[in-house]
Amino acid sequence: MFVKIALLVIFFAVFVAVGIKCRSQSKNVSGYVLGGRTVGPWLTAFAYGTSYFSAVIFVGYAGQFGWSFGVASTWIGLGNAFIGSLLAWSLLGRRTRIMTQHLGAKTMPEFFGVRYESKALKVSASAITFLFLIPYTASLFNGLSRLFRMAFNVDYAVCVIVMAVLTAVYVIVGGYMATAVNDFIQGIVMLVGIVAVVVAVLSKNGGFMNSLALMSQIESPAFPELKGAFTSFFGPQPLYLLVVVLLTSLGTWGLPQMVGKFYAIKNEESVKIGTLISTFFAIVVAGGCYFLGGFGRLFTTQEAVSAEGFDSIVPTMLSGLGDVLIGIVLILVLSASMSTLSSLVLTSSSTLTLDFINSFKKKRSAKAEQHDMLFMRIFVAVFIVISAVIAIVQAKSRVTFIAQLMGISWGALSGAFLAPFMYGLYWKKTTKASVVTSFCFGVIVMLTQLCISLGWFNLPGAFFGFIFKNSLYSGVFCMLSSLVLVPLVSLFTQKTKPQAVDSMFSCYNKKVLVPASEALTDAE
């Protein structure tokens, strides 16, 4: 117990100290929200990775999808690495950094407002962000309850409150830079921790090969004729596996708290280095989490999972480890949760202040920036309190609506924002009407999914039955459909194309001087 408590005390003390240390770099809006756009590749890459992977993945998704797909669930982690990290950085990183600076946009809603010359789009995007990030934030706490009960026998509400208070302290004081530095520290913990945990858990069954042999003997309840289903290349449900890979990988392209990392990165070289670091981080952390979850059937039974839920699988796998390893697991999960939590609340508070409230102000006073800073810090505290209360209420009372809304959040945000943002960076002909269509389509489809999940009504037909099977299917449907809808609607609504679009894209044609080692001359 002393070891575990000592690790937690050191963990929290470091993060509060970082917040205080970074206070000097958060004296204006740009510094508080974006770190002055001077954040290096290591901090940005780790901030991206730690915001991506939270306790929801380590405890919830790893257990649930590991149970469903077996060892093939590792594909989800690899998809997160190569689609959600490598491809996202390659396609979005550089262009996002250049255009957002050119347009003076600090948030995703502000980008929509300036890029498409529409105040209404900025307000709508900020409202969508606020509505769906709150339940997503609350879901981060859920992965902690079982682990803390296992390690300390502490009530869930207590650990939620402690985590919320400490996160609020360093985010309110230090802003984005404190979050980035702490994310780097948390990322190191996650890299070391996941490797140690995977090795320790597999050793319980005689190591990797023996564990794999035991998994190959387990029959799939859905496909008993498929021998060794849980050790097969794509598992017993390849289509479902593909849906999960797409949602958890492609979905990051439209999440404000993820794309926002590209706004703050320092320069071109930082983007290149950050791409490699972020991909490596995702391979180890996401790949390790889902790989570990793939062996869940060796540690529990179908009856236990039916009674206690998928969130019980990973804690059961970890039970019996030594005190030091349990302490590492706790720090690992806390790191994953607090890094994502800090990113979400900073995104929410800046969006609500800069994009929603400021949009209704007719005049900007001389002290406007001071007021913005005050409001953002207040809203950081407010968002953390709201999400903590929602998490405690949901855990204590098992409110179905809250639990379902958490599952809808990712699909709604990505379904609404992914296509308008990506096409906005690449295609001059993207129109305001197409963005409105994407916003409406993503929100309506996912709210329909929420109603169906709650049992309020059902849509007839095999097509709707497939699309609205669960929030994973409908979320992927939203994202892929928006990639088709935005260019299609744009072709028929060219009158709503921004007038200053050529000026906006001129940032990509700006000439800059680079060393000869980085670019060949015409003669060469």
XYZ file of C-alpha atoms in Angstrom:
524
model
C 0.000 0.000 0.000
C 2.864 2.377 0.829
C 4.411 1.811 -2.617
C 1.153 2.527 -4.402
C 0.392 5.662 -2.373
C 3.967 6.953 -2.777
C 3.776 6.564 -6.574
C 0.476 8.466 -6.680
C 1.782 11.297 -4.486
C 4.872 11.732 -6.697
C 2.688 11.530 -9.806
C 0.343 14.308 -8.668
C 3.096 16.506 -7.222
C 4.990 16.518 -10.534
C 1.939 17.597 -12.523
C 0.989 20.432 -10.199
C 4.617 21.637 -10.243
C 4.618 21.615 -14.075
C 1.428 23.669 -14.118
C 2.986 26.312 -11.880
C 6.223 26.277 -13.907
C 4.355 26.885 -17.184
C 2.283 29.752 -15.809
C 4.521 32.379 -17.447
C 3.727 31.003 -20.918
C -0.032 31.330 -20.453
C -0.449 35.079 -20.025
C -2.397 35.660 -23.250
C -5.001 33.762 -25.280
C -2.543 32.393 -27.861
C -0.185 31.203 -25.134
C -2.958 29.672 -23.037
C -4.751 27.889 -25.909
C -1.870 27.072 -28.301
C 1.341 27.545 -26.346
C 2.171 30.488 -28.632
C 2.370 28.083 -31.622
C 5.934 27.222 -30.577
C 5.493 23.658 -29.295
C 8.174 21.221 -30.466
C 7.729 17.802 -32.102
C 8.212 15.635 -29.009
C 5.706 17.528 -26.884
C 3.172 17.755 -29.722
C 3.486 14.068 -30.674
C 3.104 12.901 -27.087
C 0.239 15.347 -26.525
C -1.488 13.895 -29.600
C -0.915 10.306 -28.484
C -1.895 10.740 -24.841
C -5.045 12.672 -25.843
C -5.888 9.811 -28.221
C -5.541 6.937 -25.757
C -7.338 7.139 -22.423
C -8.654 4.777 -19.752
C -11.642 4.208 -22.041
C -9.314 2.346 -24.418
C -7.138 0.599 -21.826
C -9.965 -0.679 -19.627
C -13.104 -0.508 -21.782
C -12.290 -0.979 -25.462
C -9.338 -3.332 -24.937
C -11.504 -5.608 -22.825
C -14.602 -5.416 -24.996
C -12.988 -5.826 -28.406
C -10.341 -8.237 -27.144
C -13.214 -10.407 -25.965
C -14.986 -10.132 -29.334
C -12.027 -10.556 -31.698
C -9.299 -12.287 -29.692
C -5.705 -11.603 -30.746
C -7.009 -10.011 -33.985
C -8.031 -6.980 -31.875
C -4.364 -5.933 -32.279
C -5.425 -4.683 -35.725
C -7.380 -1.908 -33.988
C -4.208 -0.629 -32.354
C -2.302 -0.831 -35.640
C -5.139 1.007 -37.394
C -4.922 3.716 -34.738
C -1.173 3.971 -35.419
C -1.171 4.054 -39.220
C -4.552 5.685 -39.996
C -5.227 7.668 -36.830
C -1.633 8.865 -36.380
C 0.668 8.436 -39.414
C -1.908 9.286 -42.084
C -3.540 12.015 -39.977
C -0.208 13.768 -39.402
C 0.818 13.355 -43.048
C -2.409 14.723 -44.556
C -3.552 17.230 -41.938
C -0.523 18.284 -39.878
C 1.297 20.674 -42.188
C -1.744 22.170 -43.929
C -3.585 22.688 -40.644
C -0.635 24.526 -39.112
C -0.174 26.800 -42.151
C -3.801 27.700 -42.852
C -4.930 28.155 -39.232
C -2.082 30.597 -38.648
C -2.880 32.393 -41.908
C -6.558 32.699 -40.942
C -5.784 33.490 -37.302
C -7.915 30.549 -36.127
C -7.224 29.138 -32.655
C -9.980 26.492 -32.555
C -11.812 24.246 -35.003
C -15.098 26.222 -34.827
C -13.160 29.446 -35.482
C -11.559 27.768 -38.508
C -15.021 26.927 -39.879
C -16.217 30.477 -39.262
C -13.291 32.161 -41.043
C -12.711 29.557 -43.761
C -16.374 29.548 -44.849
C -17.073 33.202 -43.951
C -19.945 32.313 -41.641
C -20.478 33.357 -38.044
C -23.403 30.908 -37.853
C -21.114 27.979 -38.708
C -18.682 28.997 -35.970
C -21.461 29.187 -33.377
C -23.008 25.902 -34.557
C -19.654 24.090 -34.458
C -18.943 25.387 -30.943
C -22.397 24.235 -29.776
C -21.840 20.743 -31.235
C -18.406 20.597 -29.619
C -19.789 21.634 -26.239
C -22.757 19.247 -26.404
C -20.796 16.126 -27.312
C -17.463 16.682 -25.554
C -19.049 16.839 -22.089
C -20.314 13.203 -22.039
C -17.101 12.082 -23.741
C -15.151 13.790 -20.947
C -17.296 12.099 -18.310
C -16.624 8.675 -19.829
C -12.906 9.048 -19.046
C -13.565 8.560 -15.352
C -15.371 5.247 -15.807
C -12.250 3.210 -16.506
C -10.769 4.136 -13.132
C -13.394 2.801 -10.731
C -12.602 -0.924 -10.801
C -8.828 -0.412 -10.761
C -8.961 1.854 -7.727
C -11.279 -0.515 -5.884
C -8.864 -3.356 -6.660
C -5.798 -1.423 -5.476
C -7.086 0.731 -2.592
C -10.701 -0.263 -1.953
C -11.500 3.447 -2.406
C -14.946 4.667 -3.447
C -15.241 5.626 -7.117
C -16.524 9.119 -6.305
C -13.413 9.883 -4.242
C -10.953 9.048 -7.041
C -13.061 10.995 -9.554
C -13.014 14.098 -7.353
C -9.271 13.875 -6.640
C -8.434 13.400 -10.314
C -10.740 16.252 -11.349
C -9.290 18.705 -8.815
C -5.659 17.994 -9.695
C -6.315 18.197 -13.448
C -8.126 21.500 -12.956
C -5.168 22.940 -11.032
C -2.509 22.417 -13.683
C -4.756 23.233 -16.666
C -6.125 26.448 -15.117
C -2.675 27.637 -14.075
C -0.480 26.475 -16.964
C -2.805 26.163 -19.983
C -1.741 24.333 -23.137
C 1.980 24.287 -22.387
C 1.432 22.687 -18.957
C -0.833 20.137 -20.620
C 1.779 19.388 -23.302
C 4.654 18.970 -20.822
C 2.556 16.771 -18.548
C 1.400 14.789 -21.572
C 5.052 14.100 -22.387
C 5.681 12.796 -18.861
C 2.463 10.792 -18.935
C 3.403 9.400 -22.340
C 6.698 8.047 -21.019
C 4.786 6.356 -18.192
C 2.333 4.859 -20.690
C 5.090 3.491 -22.948
C 6.977 1.817 -20.107
C 3.833 0.738 -18.290
C 2.085 -1.020 -21.163
C 5.176 -3.071 -22.042
C 5.643 -4.141 -18.399
C 1.959 -5.035 -18.005
C 1.775 -7.096 -21.216
C 4.845 -9.125 -20.228
C 3.591 -9.663 -16.661
C 0.054 -10.688 -17.663
C 1.136 -13.143 -20.389
C 3.632 -14.748 -18.006
C 0.677 -15.892 -15.885
C -0.086 -18.470 -18.572
C 3.469 -19.448 -19.414
C 4.367 -16.638 -21.814
C 3.203 -15.576 -25.254
C 3.342 -18.901 -27.129
C 1.615 -20.869 -24.390
C -1.042 -18.164 -24.039
C -1.582 -18.266 -27.800
C -1.918 -22.069 -27.689
C -4.549 -21.816 -24.943
C -6.464 -19.141 -26.904
C -6.508 -21.348 -30.008
C -8.483 -23.983 -28.081
C -11.351 -21.624 -27.203
C -14.381 -21.831 -29.491
C -16.270 -18.769 -30.664
C -19.904 -18.862 -29.424
C -21.035 -17.147 -32.641
C -18.991 -19.390 -34.981
C -18.315 -22.736 -33.238
C -17.333 -24.338 -36.559
C -14.378 -21.928 -36.903
C -11.561 -23.613 -34.991
C -9.041 -21.288 -33.368
C -11.215 -18.262 -34.191
C -9.636 -16.068 -31.516
C -6.124 -16.606 -32.859
C -7.069 -16.250 -36.551
C -5.777 -13.375 -38.702
C -8.976 -11.289 -38.684
C -10.820 -12.984 -35.823
C -14.368 -14.410 -35.886
C -16.054 -11.137 -37.064
C -13.917 -9.416 -39.758
C -16.579 -6.879 -40.821
C -17.201 -5.741 -37.258
C -13.432 -5.510 -36.744
C -13.150 -3.243 -39.811
C -15.906 -0.972 -38.439
C -14.093 -0.613 -35.116
C -10.771 0.132 -36.849
C -12.373 2.843 -38.996
C -14.247 4.529 -36.154
C -11.325 4.622 -33.724
C -8.750 5.544 -36.408
C -10.418 7.748 -39.021
C -12.539 9.345 -36.310
C -9.582 11.262 -34.856
C -9.396 13.391 -38.020
C -12.552 15.239 -37.008
C -12.105 15.556 -33.239
C -11.369 19.174 -32.156
C -9.057 18.170 -29.297
C -6.936 16.043 -31.652
C -6.710 18.362 -34.649
C -5.974 21.245 -32.281
C -2.524 19.769 -31.645
C -1.527 20.668 -35.208
C -2.422 24.339 -34.615
C 0.308 24.652 -31.973
C 3.252 22.825 -33.552
C 6.380 24.921 -34.107
C 7.551 24.411 -37.715
C 7.879 22.133 -40.756
C 10.644 20.006 -39.269
C 8.567 19.490 -36.138
C 5.740 18.067 -38.244
C 8.056 15.496 -39.858
C 9.619 14.390 -36.575
C 6.275 14.465 -34.763
C 4.749 12.144 -37.380
C 7.298 9.425 -36.630
C 7.128 9.832 -32.853
C 3.330 9.819 -32.784
C 3.144 6.688 -34.946
C 5.650 4.835 -32.776
C 3.780 5.870 -29.639
C 0.492 4.574 -31.054
C 2.015 1.246 -32.141
C 3.314 0.577 -28.622
C 0.437 1.958 -26.534
C -2.627 1.197 -28.682
C -1.153 -1.986 -30.125
C -0.147 -3.123 -26.633
C -3.558 -2.359 -25.104
C -5.575 -4.239 -27.719
C -3.030 -7.063 -27.886
C -3.335 -7.500 -24.114
C -7.138 -7.403 -24.278
C -7.081 -10.140 -26.905
C -6.134 -12.684 -24.202
C -9.033 -11.751 -21.924
C -10.835 -15.075 -22.358
C -7.998 -16.832 -20.501
C -8.780 -14.903 -17.319
C -12.573 -14.784 -16.984
C -15.769 -16.459 -18.171
C -18.774 -15.487 -20.261
C -20.973 -15.647 -17.159
C -18.718 -13.207 -15.270
C -18.628 -10.802 -18.211
C -22.419 -10.967 -18.584
C -22.819 -10.157 -14.903
C -20.133 -7.476 -14.491
C -19.694 -6.065 -18.003
C -16.719 -5.729 -20.345
C -15.035 -3.199 -18.056
C -14.317 -6.037 -15.618
C -12.096 -7.984 -18.041
C -8.844 -5.986 -17.884
C -8.982 -5.444 -14.068
C -9.473 -9.209 -13.687
C -6.425 -9.827 -15.876
C -4.383 -7.453 -13.716
C -5.475 -8.822 -10.340
C -2.728 -10.724 -8.572
C 0.136 -8.682 -9.959
C 2.694 -7.377 -7.459
C 2.273 -4.060 -5.654
C 4.834 -2.296 -7.820
C 3.149 -3.435 -11.037
C -0.294 -2.515 -9.698
C 1.113 0.908 -8.865
C 2.470 1.207 -12.414
C -0.927 0.213 -13.823
C -2.649 2.869 -11.728
C -0.199 5.531 -12.892
C -0.613 4.267 -16.462
C -4.405 4.562 -16.384
C -4.306 7.878 -14.522
C -1.832 9.209 -17.100
C -4.054 8.096 -19.968
C -7.146 9.615 -18.377
C -5.719 12.910 -17.110
C -3.951 13.699 -20.386
C -7.134 13.196 -22.390
C -9.219 15.003 -19.761
C -6.951 18.077 -19.795
C -7.061 18.215 -23.595
C -10.846 17.930 -23.684
C -11.572 20.579 -21.059
C -9.091 23.027 -22.603
C -10.744 22.496 -25.997
C -14.240 22.891 -24.542
C -13.475 26.033 -22.529
C -11.622 27.795 -25.360
C -14.373 26.911 -27.856
C -17.169 28.142 -25.602
C -15.344 31.385 -24.782
C -13.761 32.343 -28.109
C -16.330 30.933 -30.525
C -19.679 30.952 -28.744
C -19.760 33.753 -26.169
C -17.536 36.185 -28.107
C -19.694 35.723 -31.215
C -22.550 37.535 -29.462
C -20.453 40.483 -28.297
C -20.916 43.549 -30.471
C -17.766 45.333 -29.338
C -14.342 44.227 -28.115
C -13.171 46.269 -25.137
C -9.558 47.127 -24.337
C -9.539 44.430 -21.684
C -11.183 41.809 -23.899
C -8.215 39.431 -23.842
C -8.052 39.538 -20.035
C -11.751 38.725 -19.900
C -11.252 35.828 -22.346
C -8.492 34.408 -20.163
C -10.682 34.673 -17.070
C -13.669 33.047 -18.761
C -11.575 30.185 -20.159
C -10.122 29.399 -16.737
C -13.589 29.515 -15.169
C -15.004 27.232 -17.849
C -12.149 24.734 -17.374
C -13.325 24.358 -13.778
C -16.988 24.265 -14.816
C -16.445 21.565 -17.452
C -14.465 19.396 -15.067
C -17.148 19.721 -12.374
C -19.967 18.895 -14.815
C -18.157 15.879 -16.287
C -17.224 14.580 -12.823
C -20.827 14.896 -11.622
C -22.122 13.126 -14.743
C -19.583 10.318 -14.267
C -20.526 9.823 -10.591
C -24.279 9.935 -11.313
C -23.914 7.466 -14.171
C -21.811 5.060 -12.085
C -24.083 5.217 -9.032
C -27.451 5.082 -10.759
C -26.602 3.449 -14.101
C -28.558 6.088 -16.032
C -28.979 4.573 -19.492
C -29.266 7.924 -21.286
C -25.843 9.120 -20.082
C -24.128 5.844 -20.936
C -25.577 5.876 -24.453
C -24.738 9.542 -25.016
C -21.094 8.811 -24.199
C -21.005 6.225 -26.983
C -22.601 8.657 -29.442
C -20.122 11.506 -28.856
C -17.223 10.288 -31.003
C -19.405 9.493 -34.019
C -21.300 12.796 -33.855
C -18.176 14.979 -33.631
C -16.260 13.142 -36.351
C -19.319 12.695 -38.553
C -20.037 16.432 -38.449
C -16.507 17.862 -38.645
C -14.173 15.448 -40.467
C -15.130 16.104 -44.097
C -15.664 19.913 -43.849
C -12.318 20.318 -42.112
C -10.278 18.127 -44.457
C -11.854 19.456 -47.667
C -11.524 22.970 -46.253
C -7.752 22.509 -46.152
C -7.432 21.024 -49.638
C -10.303 22.098 -51.915
C -11.184 25.689 -52.774
C -14.623 24.742 -54.065
C -15.921 23.469 -50.712
C -19.081 25.485 -49.987
C -20.839 26.706 -46.871
C -23.950 24.711 -47.830
C -21.963 21.464 -47.865
C -20.611 22.200 -44.370
C -24.141 22.823 -43.073
C -25.208 19.523 -44.653
C -22.373 17.642 -42.936
C -23.108 19.231 -39.550
C -26.810 18.374 -39.764
C -26.265 14.879 -41.151
C -23.747 13.864 -38.475
C -25.775 15.174 -35.542
C -29.148 13.877 -36.790
C -27.856 10.381 -37.571
C -26.150 10.000 -34.197
C -29.128 11.383 -32.262
C -31.282 8.885 -34.174
C -28.842 6.185 -33.040
C -29.233 7.416 -29.462
C -33.029 7.139 -29.647
C -32.827 3.649 -31.171
C -30.292 2.530 -28.545
C -32.630 3.748 -25.801
C -35.465 1.725 -27.344
C -37.650 4.713 -28.203
C -38.261 3.531 -31.784
C -36.810 1.391 -34.586
C -36.393 1.998 -38.291
C -37.650 -0.784 -40.608
C -35.584 -2.630 -43.199
C -32.288 -4.518 -43.367
C -30.344 -1.402 -44.411
C -31.354 0.660 -41.382
C -30.970 -2.399 -39.183
C -27.348 -2.670 -40.298
C -26.532 1.077 -40.101
C -28.076 1.517 -36.653
C -26.864 -1.780 -35.233
C -24.873 0.230 -32.670
C -23.059 3.575 -32.398
C -19.919 2.111 -34.000
C -21.694 1.265 -37.252
C -23.647 4.538 -37.408
C -20.528 6.544 -36.513
C -18.544 5.035 -39.401
C -21.557 5.540 -41.695
C -21.594 9.248 -40.740
C -17.903 9.757 -41.437
C -17.806 7.915 -44.764
C -21.070 9.518 -45.945
C -19.826 13.017 -45.139
C -16.739 12.413 -47.292
C -19.141 11.906 -50.215
C -21.802 14.470 -49.247
C -19.480 17.476 -48.891
C -18.023 17.384 -52.445
C -21.383 16.365 -53.933
C -23.305 19.226 -52.312
C -20.455 21.629 -53.103
C -20.744 20.912 -56.819
C -24.412 21.994 -56.764
C -24.044 24.980 -54.455
C -21.125 26.952 -55.866
C -22.929 30.217 -55.101
C -22.176 29.681 -51.405
C -18.428 29.371 -52.000
C -16.454 31.924 -49.929
C -15.471 34.990 -51.978
C -12.006 35.310 -50.432
C -11.076 31.659 -50.898
C -8.134 32.420 -53.223
C -6.644 34.671 -50.568
C -7.117 31.935 -47.964
C -5.229 29.390 -50.050
C -2.461 31.816 -50.898
C -0.710 30.735 -47.687
C 0.282 27.483 -49.414
C 1.994 29.397 -52.250
C 4.041 31.677 -50.043
C 7.747 31.436 -50.888
C 10.181 30.736 -48.073
C 13.948 30.249 -47.970
C 15.266 26.842 -46.900
C 18.814 25.390 -46.673
C 20.129 23.625 -49.791
C 20.291 20.407 -47.772
C 16.478 20.402 -47.605
C 15.628 21.305 -51.218
C 17.341 20.930 -54.601
C 17.775 23.965 -56.855
C 16.426 23.981 -60.429
C 19.904 23.264 -61.803
C 20.336 20.263 -59.554
